[in-house]
mmCIF file of C-alpha atoms in Angstrom:
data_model
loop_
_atom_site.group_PDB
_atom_site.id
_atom_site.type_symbol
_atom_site.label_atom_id
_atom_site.label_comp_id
_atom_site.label_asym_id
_atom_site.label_seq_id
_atom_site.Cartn_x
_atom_site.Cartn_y
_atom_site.Cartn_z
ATOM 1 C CA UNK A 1 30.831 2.105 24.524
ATOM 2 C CA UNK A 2 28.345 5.148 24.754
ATOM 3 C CA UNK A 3 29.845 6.517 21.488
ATOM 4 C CA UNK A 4 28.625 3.544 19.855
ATOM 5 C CA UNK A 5 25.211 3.323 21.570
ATOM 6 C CA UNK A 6 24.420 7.396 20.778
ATOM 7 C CA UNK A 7 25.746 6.382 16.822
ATOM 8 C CA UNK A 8 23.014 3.563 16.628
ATOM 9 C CA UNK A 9 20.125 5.558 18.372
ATOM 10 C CA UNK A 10 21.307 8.612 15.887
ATOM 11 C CA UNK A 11 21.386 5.978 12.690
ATOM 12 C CA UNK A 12 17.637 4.548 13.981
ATOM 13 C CA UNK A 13 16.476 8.009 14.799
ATOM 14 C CA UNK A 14 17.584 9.541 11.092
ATOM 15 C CA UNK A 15 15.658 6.144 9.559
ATOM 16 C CA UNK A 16 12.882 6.700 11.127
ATOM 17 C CA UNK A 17 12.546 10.412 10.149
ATOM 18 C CA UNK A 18 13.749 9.007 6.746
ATOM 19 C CA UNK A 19 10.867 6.929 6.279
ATOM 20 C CA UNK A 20 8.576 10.036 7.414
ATOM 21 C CA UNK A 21 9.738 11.387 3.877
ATOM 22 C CA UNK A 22 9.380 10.965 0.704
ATOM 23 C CA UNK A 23 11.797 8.069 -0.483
ATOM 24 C CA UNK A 24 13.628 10.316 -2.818
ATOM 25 C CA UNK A 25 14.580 12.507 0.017
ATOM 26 C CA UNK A 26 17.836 10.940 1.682
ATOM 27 C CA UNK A 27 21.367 12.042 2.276
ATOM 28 C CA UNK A 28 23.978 9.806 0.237
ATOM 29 C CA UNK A 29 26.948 11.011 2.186
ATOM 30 C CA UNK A 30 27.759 9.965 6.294
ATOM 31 C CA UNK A 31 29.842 13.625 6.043
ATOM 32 C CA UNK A 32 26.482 15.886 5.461
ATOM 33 C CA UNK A 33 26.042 17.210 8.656
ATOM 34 C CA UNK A 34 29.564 18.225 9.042
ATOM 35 C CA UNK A 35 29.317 20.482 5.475
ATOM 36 C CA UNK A 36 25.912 22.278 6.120
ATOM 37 C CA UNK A 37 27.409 25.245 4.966
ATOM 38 C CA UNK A 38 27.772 24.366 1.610
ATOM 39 C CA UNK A 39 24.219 23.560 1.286
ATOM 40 C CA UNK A 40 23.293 27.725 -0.148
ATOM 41 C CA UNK A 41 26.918 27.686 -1.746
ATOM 42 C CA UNK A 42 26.206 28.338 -5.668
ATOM 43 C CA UNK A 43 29.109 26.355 -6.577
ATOM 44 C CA UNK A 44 28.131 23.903 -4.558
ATOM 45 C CA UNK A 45 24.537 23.651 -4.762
ATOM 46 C CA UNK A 46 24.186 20.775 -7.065
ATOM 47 C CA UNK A 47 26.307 18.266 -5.580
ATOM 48 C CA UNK A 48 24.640 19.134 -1.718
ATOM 49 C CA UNK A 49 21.037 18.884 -3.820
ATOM 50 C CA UNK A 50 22.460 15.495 -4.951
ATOM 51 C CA UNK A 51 24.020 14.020 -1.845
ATOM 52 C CA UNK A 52 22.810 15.722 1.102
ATOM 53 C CA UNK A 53 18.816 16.521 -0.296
ATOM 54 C CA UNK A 54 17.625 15.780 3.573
ATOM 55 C CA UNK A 55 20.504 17.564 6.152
ATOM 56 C CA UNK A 56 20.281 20.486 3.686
ATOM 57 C CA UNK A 57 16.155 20.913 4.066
ATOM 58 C CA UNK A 58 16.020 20.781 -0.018
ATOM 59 C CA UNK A 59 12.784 18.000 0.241
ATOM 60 C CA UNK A 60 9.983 18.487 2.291
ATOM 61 C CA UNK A 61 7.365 15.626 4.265
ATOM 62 C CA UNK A 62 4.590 14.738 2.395
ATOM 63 C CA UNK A 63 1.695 16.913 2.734
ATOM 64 C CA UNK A 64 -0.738 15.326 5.549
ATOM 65 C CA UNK A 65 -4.191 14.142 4.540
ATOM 66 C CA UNK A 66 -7.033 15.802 5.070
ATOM 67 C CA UNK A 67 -10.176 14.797 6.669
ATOM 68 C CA UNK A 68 -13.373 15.434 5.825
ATOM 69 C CA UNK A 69 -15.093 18.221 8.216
ATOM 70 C CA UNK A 70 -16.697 16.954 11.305
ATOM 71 C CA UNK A 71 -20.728 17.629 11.045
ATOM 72 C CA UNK A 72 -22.407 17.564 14.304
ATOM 73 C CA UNK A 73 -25.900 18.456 15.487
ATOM 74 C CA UNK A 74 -25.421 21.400 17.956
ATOM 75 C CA UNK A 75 -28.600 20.196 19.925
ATOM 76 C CA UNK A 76 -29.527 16.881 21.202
ATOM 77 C CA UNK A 77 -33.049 15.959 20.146
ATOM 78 C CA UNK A 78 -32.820 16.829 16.019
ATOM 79 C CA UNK A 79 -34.138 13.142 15.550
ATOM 80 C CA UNK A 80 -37.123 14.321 16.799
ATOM 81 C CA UNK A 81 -37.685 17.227 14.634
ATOM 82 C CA UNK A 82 -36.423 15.652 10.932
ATOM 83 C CA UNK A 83 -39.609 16.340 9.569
ATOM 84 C CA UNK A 84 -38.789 19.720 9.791
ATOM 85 C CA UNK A 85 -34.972 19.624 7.924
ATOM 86 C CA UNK A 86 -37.282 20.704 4.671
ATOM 87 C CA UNK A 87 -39.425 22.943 5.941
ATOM 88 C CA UNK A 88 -38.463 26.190 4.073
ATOM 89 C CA UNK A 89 -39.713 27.669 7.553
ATOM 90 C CA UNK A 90 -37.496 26.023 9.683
ATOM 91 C CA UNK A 91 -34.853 24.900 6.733
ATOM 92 C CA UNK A 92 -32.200 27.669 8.483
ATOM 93 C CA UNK A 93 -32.837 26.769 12.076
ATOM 94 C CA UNK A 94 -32.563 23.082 11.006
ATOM 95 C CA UNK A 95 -28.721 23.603 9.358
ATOM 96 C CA UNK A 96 -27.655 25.663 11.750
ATOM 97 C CA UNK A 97 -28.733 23.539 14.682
ATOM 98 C CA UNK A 98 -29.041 19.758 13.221
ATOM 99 C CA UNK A 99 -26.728 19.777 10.349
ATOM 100 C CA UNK A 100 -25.971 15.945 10.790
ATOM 101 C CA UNK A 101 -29.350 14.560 11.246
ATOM 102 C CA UNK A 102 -30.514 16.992 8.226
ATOM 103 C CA UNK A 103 -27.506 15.808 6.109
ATOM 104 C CA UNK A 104 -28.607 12.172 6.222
ATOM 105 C CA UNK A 105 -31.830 12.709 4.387
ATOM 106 C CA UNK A 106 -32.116 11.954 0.928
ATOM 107 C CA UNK A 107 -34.764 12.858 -1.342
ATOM 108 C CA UNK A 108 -36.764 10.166 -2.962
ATOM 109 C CA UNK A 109 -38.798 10.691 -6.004
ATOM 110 C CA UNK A 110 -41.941 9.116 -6.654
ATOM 111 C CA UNK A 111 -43.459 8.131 -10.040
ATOM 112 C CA UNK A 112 -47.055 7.355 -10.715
ATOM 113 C CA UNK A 113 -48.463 4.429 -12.508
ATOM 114 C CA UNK A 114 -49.885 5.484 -15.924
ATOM 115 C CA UNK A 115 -52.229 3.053 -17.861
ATOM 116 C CA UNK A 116 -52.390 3.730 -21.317
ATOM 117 C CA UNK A 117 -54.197 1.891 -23.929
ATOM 118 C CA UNK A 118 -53.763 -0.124 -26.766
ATOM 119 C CA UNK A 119 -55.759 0.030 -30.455
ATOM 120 C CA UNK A 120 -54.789 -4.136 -29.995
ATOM 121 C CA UNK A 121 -56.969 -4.017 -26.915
ATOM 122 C CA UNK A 122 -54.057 -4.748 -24.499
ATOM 123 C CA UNK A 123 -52.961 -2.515 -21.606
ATOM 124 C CA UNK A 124 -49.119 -1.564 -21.185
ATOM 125 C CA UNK A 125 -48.751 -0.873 -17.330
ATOM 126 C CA UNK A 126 -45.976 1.426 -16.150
ATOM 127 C CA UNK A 127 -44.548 1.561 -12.680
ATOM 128 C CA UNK A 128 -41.268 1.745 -10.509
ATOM 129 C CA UNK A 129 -42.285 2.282 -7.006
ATOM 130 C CA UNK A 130 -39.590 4.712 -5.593
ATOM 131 C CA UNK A 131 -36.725 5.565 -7.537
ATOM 132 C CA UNK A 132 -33.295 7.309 -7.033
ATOM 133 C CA UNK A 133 -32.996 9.217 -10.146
ATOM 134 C CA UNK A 134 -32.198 6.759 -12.710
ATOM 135 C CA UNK A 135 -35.005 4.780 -15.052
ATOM 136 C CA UNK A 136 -33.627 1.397 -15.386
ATOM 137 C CA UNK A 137 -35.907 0.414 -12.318
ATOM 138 C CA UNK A 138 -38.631 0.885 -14.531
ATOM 139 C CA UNK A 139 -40.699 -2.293 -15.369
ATOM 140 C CA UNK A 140 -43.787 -2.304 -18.227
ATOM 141 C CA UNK A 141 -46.041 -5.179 -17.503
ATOM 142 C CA UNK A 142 -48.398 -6.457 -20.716
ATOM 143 C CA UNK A 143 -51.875 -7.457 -19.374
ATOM 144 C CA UNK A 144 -53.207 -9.163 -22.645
ATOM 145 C CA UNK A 145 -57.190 -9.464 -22.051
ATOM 146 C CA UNK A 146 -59.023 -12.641 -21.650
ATOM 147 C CA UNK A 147 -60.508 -14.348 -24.050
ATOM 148 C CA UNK A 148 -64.618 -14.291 -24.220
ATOM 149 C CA UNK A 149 -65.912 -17.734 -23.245
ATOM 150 C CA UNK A 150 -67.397 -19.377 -26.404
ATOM 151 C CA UNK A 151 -70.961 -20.896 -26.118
ATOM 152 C CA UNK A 152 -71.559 -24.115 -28.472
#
């Protein structure tokens, strides 16, 4: 009765680790463990390759992900200085001490609005407000003048 209790934990355990790798990676024969020794035998190799990929160690777990690093402000009250993340004066201090309040800044540009006129008399106004780098938020109004009351 514990024979058969130790084969099923053994079967779930070896499925589990199974699943762990890659689904290529399996043994095709119930004798594998019992011919480990074959597994560096030359005339051998390609059948254990074959049939006993996992018991022989010839497939390896997937490589585990990666995270991205962990950026933390080494001091508590960065908030308070953010200002100062640009500040070519305090720019070292600031990534050295507040690298994750500095690291959520992005820099805006700004363009201005430039009126230029028209020999038809009518004004083409540019302007975009703040912009991330890109010019499709940029709008051209056309102001056409009004027309000069006429006096009968």
């Amino acid at each position: 009765m514990n024979y058969i209790i130790y084969i099923t934990y053994i079967g779930f355990l070896f499925s589990a680790i199974q699943g762990l790798i890659s689904k290529d990676c399996k043994d095709n024969s119930p004798l594998c463990s019992r011919i480990l020794k074959h597994c560096k035998t030359p005339i051998y190799l390609r059948l254990m390759q074959k049939h006993c990929a996992l018991s022989c160690k010839f497939c390896s777990l997937p490589p585990n992900p990666t995270r991205p690093p962990l950026v933390r402000d080494r001091i508590h009250n960065c908030h308070t200085m953010i200002d100062q993340c640009n500040s070519e004066e305090f720019k070292a201090y600031m990534e050295r001490n507040c690298k994750r309040t500095c690291s959520t800044l992005t820099t805006k540009s700004t363009t201005t609005t430039t009126i230029s006129p028209d020999t038809t008399g009518v004004e083409n106004i540019e302007s975009s407000g703040i912009i991330d780098g890109d010019d499709e938020n940029l709008t051209t109004t056309t102001i056409e003048p009004e027309p000069e009351p006429v006096n009968e």
